[in-house]
């Protein structure tokens, strides 16, 4: 499905990007899609309105054909804390807002446990469209959507980022290390070296409720930093 208007009009951007490395500019057809670096640079220069419009009309990967709605993000666009999840599920696809299903209800409870609400943080996903049957995002899908997330982070300018689960942790930290090993220490994201903490995804906690205490401990560490009781120790070995 193509939402149309204001977005990318290349239905297989990732495949084209992989092929384009062998095509010289003089040989490219006049209607060829922009090189990957050009597309990324364009997205990274957008303001909120342009970025939201681009996401709404995006057809950079085949998920545009199966989504109901794109899921951009929600919350305070100048939040000190940003939460990054994996991808929309069924409820999110229908409502166009991240974390509104059962996992979202648990996330709301976890935030309340440390005295925060959804309105005080910013929440976004690695993917803006739901993968069929809630499968894991494919690498090409994450690649096609990555500039959107990076621009959201840059526009929010959070003091701290929390990666909710394996997929956002791997994407933001460029690692394949298990979540259980990434937890418990601060990492760094991007050129600005924003402190980033990894915790379990709420959907995982619904399946493994015994792990909820660990995620609450993680969020307590975040709160300690936000309230000035601790500093994020991103040592020389941090990602």
Short mmCIF file of C-alpha atoms in Angstrom, two decimals:
data_model
loop_
_atom_site.label_atom_id
_atom_site.label_comp_id
_atom_site.label_asym_id
_atom_site.label_seq_id
_atom_site.Cartn_x
_atom_site.Cartn_y
_atom_site.Cartn_z
CA UNK A 1 0.00 0.00 0.00
CA UNK A 2 1.33 3.43 -0.92
CA UNK A 3 0.06 6.27 1.24
CA UNK A 4 1.13 8.68 -1.48
CA UNK A 5 2.35 12.25 -1.38
CA UNK A 6 5.54 13.77 -0.02
CA UNK A 7 7.48 10.53 0.48
CA UNK A 8 9.87 8.20 -1.29
CA UNK A 9 8.54 6.60 -4.44
CA UNK A 10 10.97 3.70 -4.78
CA UNK A 11 9.36 0.42 -3.81
CA UNK A 12 12.64 -1.46 -3.42
CA UNK A 13 15.06 1.19 -2.24
CA UNK A 14 17.38 -1.17 -0.39
CA UNK A 15 17.81 -3.44 -3.43
CA UNK A 16 18.37 -0.46 -5.67
CA UNK A 17 20.92 1.00 -3.24
CA UNK A 18 22.89 -2.25 -3.27
CA UNK A 19 22.94 -2.26 -7.07
CA UNK A 20 23.70 1.42 -7.48
CA UNK A 21 27.29 1.12 -6.32
CA UNK A 22 28.17 -0.37 -9.71
CA UNK A 23 26.36 2.28 -11.75
CA UNK A 24 28.19 5.44 -12.83
CA UNK A 25 26.24 8.70 -12.77
CA UNK A 26 26.66 9.17 -16.52
CA UNK A 27 25.09 5.74 -17.14
CA UNK A 28 22.14 6.06 -14.75
CA UNK A 29 18.68 6.45 -16.31
CA UNK A 30 17.06 9.83 -15.89
CA UNK A 31 14.34 8.46 -13.62
CA UNK A 32 16.65 6.44 -11.33
CA UNK A 33 16.11 6.88 -7.58
CA UNK A 34 18.62 9.04 -5.70
CA UNK A 35 21.75 7.35 -4.36
CA UNK A 36 21.48 6.09 -0.80
CA UNK A 37 23.74 8.82 0.58
CA UNK A 38 21.67 11.54 -1.14
CA UNK A 39 18.43 10.17 0.26
CA UNK A 40 19.86 9.94 3.75
CA UNK A 41 21.29 13.45 3.57
CA UNK A 42 17.94 14.81 2.42
CA UNK A 43 16.11 13.13 5.33
CA UNK A 44 18.69 14.29 7.85
CA UNK A 45 18.01 17.89 6.84
CA UNK A 46 14.23 17.75 7.39
CA UNK A 47 12.19 19.52 10.05
CA UNK A 48 9.44 17.71 11.99
CA UNK A 49 6.65 18.46 9.52
CA UNK A 50 8.61 17.41 6.46
CA UNK A 51 9.87 14.27 8.18
CA UNK A 52 6.38 13.26 9.29
CA UNK A 53 5.04 13.81 5.77
CA UNK A 54 7.88 11.79 4.26
CA UNK A 55 7.27 8.87 6.61
CA UNK A 56 3.52 8.97 5.91
CA UNK A 57 4.12 8.63 2.17
CA UNK A 58 7.19 6.38 2.30
CA UNK A 59 7.43 3.49 -0.14
CA UNK A 60 11.13 2.80 0.32
CA UNK A 61 10.57 -0.87 1.15
CA UNK A 62 7.83 -3.42 0.44
CA UNK A 63 6.18 -2.90 3.85
CA UNK A 64 4.36 0.05 2.31
CA UNK A 65 2.17 -2.47 0.49
CA UNK A 66 0.97 -4.27 3.64
CA UNK A 67 0.68 -1.53 6.26
CA UNK A 68 -2.55 0.10 7.33
CA UNK A 69 -0.91 3.25 8.69
CA UNK A 70 2.63 4.40 9.25
CA UNK A 71 3.61 4.83 12.89
CA UNK A 72 5.75 7.94 13.26
CA UNK A 73 6.27 8.60 16.97
CA UNK A 74 4.63 10.21 19.97
CA UNK A 75 5.38 12.30 23.02
CA UNK A 76 7.38 15.41 23.86
CA UNK A 77 9.49 16.43 20.88
CA UNK A 78 11.97 18.09 23.24
CA UNK A 79 12.00 15.25 25.77
CA UNK A 80 15.05 14.56 27.89
CA UNK A 81 14.41 10.82 27.50
CA UNK A 82 13.72 8.96 24.25
CA UNK A 83 12.55 5.35 24.05
CA UNK A 84 13.17 3.34 20.88
CA UNK A 85 11.24 0.16 20.14
CA UNK A 86 11.30 -2.35 17.33
CA UNK A 87 8.33 -2.00 14.98
CA UNK A 88 4.57 -1.46 15.05
CA UNK A 89 2.31 -4.38 15.94
CA UNK A 90 -1.32 -4.91 14.98
CA UNK A 91 -2.77 -2.28 17.30
CA UNK A 92 -0.11 0.25 16.37
CA UNK A 93 -0.67 -0.37 12.67
CA UNK A 94 -4.39 0.32 13.12
CA UNK A 95 -4.01 3.41 15.32
CA UNK A 96 -0.83 4.95 13.90
CA UNK A 97 0.80 5.35 17.32
CA UNK A 98 3.62 3.32 18.92
CA UNK A 99 3.09 1.09 21.95
CA UNK A 100 -0.71 1.15 22.25
CA UNK A 101 -1.29 -2.60 22.60
CA UNK A 102 -0.67 -4.82 25.63
CA UNK A 103 3.08 -4.15 25.49
CA UNK A 104 2.28 -0.45 25.43
CA UNK A 105 0.12 -0.72 28.53
CA UNK A 106 3.00 -2.38 30.35
CA UNK A 107 5.39 0.31 29.15
CA UNK A 108 3.03 2.96 30.51
CA UNK A 109 3.01 1.18 33.89
CA UNK A 110 6.81 1.01 33.91
CA UNK A 111 7.07 4.70 33.18
CA UNK A 112 4.58 5.51 35.93
CA UNK A 113 6.63 3.43 38.35
CA UNK A 114 9.46 5.95 37.98
CA UNK A 115 7.16 8.96 37.97
CA UNK A 116 7.03 9.59 34.22
CA UNK A 117 4.25 9.56 31.63
CA UNK A 118 4.17 9.06 27.87
CA UNK A 119 3.68 12.80 27.46
CA UNK A 120 7.05 13.46 29.12
CA UNK A 121 9.14 11.18 26.91
CA UNK A 122 9.42 10.62 23.18
CA UNK A 123 8.70 7.15 21.78
CA UNK A 124 9.60 5.90 18.30
CA UNK A 125 10.39 2.63 16.55
CA UNK A 126 13.17 1.38 14.29
CA UNK A 127 10.51 0.64 11.65
CA UNK A 128 7.57 2.91 10.90
CA UNK A 129 5.51 0.15 9.24
CA UNK A 130 4.33 -3.16 10.66
CA UNK A 131 6.10 -6.28 9.38
CA UNK A 132 3.62 -9.02 8.44
CA UNK A 133 2.74 -11.34 11.34
CA UNK A 134 4.93 -9.16 13.57
CA UNK A 135 8.08 -10.86 12.31
CA UNK A 136 11.49 -9.33 12.98
CA UNK A 137 12.46 -6.44 10.70
CA UNK A 138 14.58 -7.48 7.75
CA UNK A 139 17.98 -5.79 7.41
CA UNK A 140 16.88 -4.05 4.20
CA UNK A 141 13.78 -2.70 5.95
CA UNK A 142 15.78 -1.35 8.87
CA UNK A 143 18.24 0.21 6.41
CA UNK A 144 15.47 1.91 4.45
CA UNK A 145 13.96 3.34 7.65
CA UNK A 146 17.14 4.17 9.56
CA UNK A 147 17.52 7.78 8.45
CA UNK A 148 14.00 8.53 9.70
CA UNK A 149 14.91 7.33 13.20
CA UNK A 150 18.27 9.07 13.20
CA UNK A 151 16.58 12.34 12.26
CA UNK A 152 13.96 11.92 14.99
CA UNK A 153 16.73 11.46 17.54
CA UNK A 154 18.55 14.52 16.24
CA UNK A 155 15.40 16.65 16.35
CA UNK A 156 14.47 15.55 19.87
CA UNK A 157 18.04 15.92 21.12
CA UNK A 158 17.46 13.68 24.17
CA UNK A 159 19.85 13.54 27.09
CA UNK A 160 19.32 9.77 27.32
CA UNK A 161 18.06 6.98 25.05
CA UNK A 162 16.58 3.66 26.14
CA UNK A 163 16.65 0.84 23.58
CA UNK A 164 13.69 -1.46 24.22
CA UNK A 165 14.87 -4.90 23.24
CA UNK A 166 17.17 -6.65 20.83
CA UNK A 167 16.30 -5.01 17.51
CA UNK A 168 16.74 -1.35 18.56
CA UNK A 169 19.80 -2.23 20.62
CA UNK A 170 21.44 -3.94 17.65
CA UNK A 171 20.47 -1.16 15.25
CA UNK A 172 21.55 1.77 17.40
CA UNK A 173 24.75 0.17 18.70
CA UNK A 174 25.72 -1.73 15.52
CA UNK A 175 26.22 -4.94 17.46
CA UNK A 176 24.83 -8.47 17.63
CA UNK A 177 25.49 -8.91 21.35
CA UNK A 178 22.62 -10.39 23.34
CA UNK A 179 20.41 -8.01 25.29
CA UNK A 180 21.26 -9.75 28.54
CA UNK A 181 24.91 -8.85 28.02
CA UNK A 182 24.20 -5.29 26.87
CA UNK A 183 22.11 -4.53 29.95
CA UNK A 184 23.63 -3.09 33.10
CA UNK A 185 25.99 -0.57 31.54
CA UNK A 186 25.78 2.62 29.58
CA UNK A 187 26.55 2.79 25.88
CA UNK A 188 26.90 5.70 23.46
CA UNK A 189 24.84 6.47 20.37
CA UNK A 190 25.96 8.51 17.37
CA UNK A 191 28.42 11.36 16.88
CA UNK A 192 26.94 13.20 19.85
CA UNK A 193 27.69 10.15 22.05
CA UNK A 194 24.24 10.25 23.65
CA UNK A 195 24.18 7.89 26.66
CA UNK A 196 22.08 4.84 25.81
CA UNK A 197 20.77 2.10 28.09
CA UNK A 198 19.47 -1.24 26.86
CA UNK A 199 16.56 -3.00 28.55
CA UNK A 200 14.05 -5.71 27.69
CA UNK A 201 11.16 -5.04 25.33
CA UNK A 202 7.77 -4.91 27.10
CA UNK A 203 6.49 -7.70 24.82
CA UNK A 204 9.26 -9.93 26.11
CA UNK A 205 8.35 -9.01 29.69
CA UNK A 206 4.75 -10.09 29.04
CA UNK A 207 6.10 -13.52 28.10
CA UNK A 208 8.72 -13.54 30.88
CA UNK A 209 7.25 -11.60 33.80
CA UNK A 210 10.06 -12.71 36.11
CA UNK A 211 12.34 -10.32 34.20
CA UNK A 212 10.23 -7.22 34.94
CA UNK A 213 12.32 -6.36 37.98
CA UNK A 214 15.43 -6.08 35.82
CA UNK A 215 13.76 -3.61 33.47
CA UNK A 216 12.48 -1.56 36.40
CA UNK A 217 16.02 -1.49 37.75
CA UNK A 218 17.17 -0.20 34.36
CA UNK A 219 14.57 2.56 34.39
CA UNK A 220 15.53 3.49 37.94
CA UNK A 221 19.07 4.01 36.68
CA UNK A 222 17.70 6.29 33.98
CA UNK A 223 15.74 8.27 36.55
CA UNK A 224 18.82 8.63 38.77
CA UNK A 225 20.63 10.29 35.86
CA UNK A 226 17.70 12.53 34.91
CA UNK A 227 17.36 13.72 38.51
CA UNK A 228 21.09 14.28 38.95
CA UNK A 229 21.76 11.52 41.49
CA UNK A 230 24.13 9.70 39.14
CA UNK A 231 26.04 10.19 35.91
CA UNK A 232 25.95 7.79 32.95
CA UNK A 233 29.27 5.97 33.06
CA UNK A 234 30.05 5.61 29.37
CA UNK A 235 33.59 4.41 29.85
CA UNK A 236 36.21 3.92 27.11
CA UNK A 237 34.84 0.46 26.31
CA UNK A 238 31.24 1.62 25.87
CA UNK A 239 29.66 1.01 22.48
#
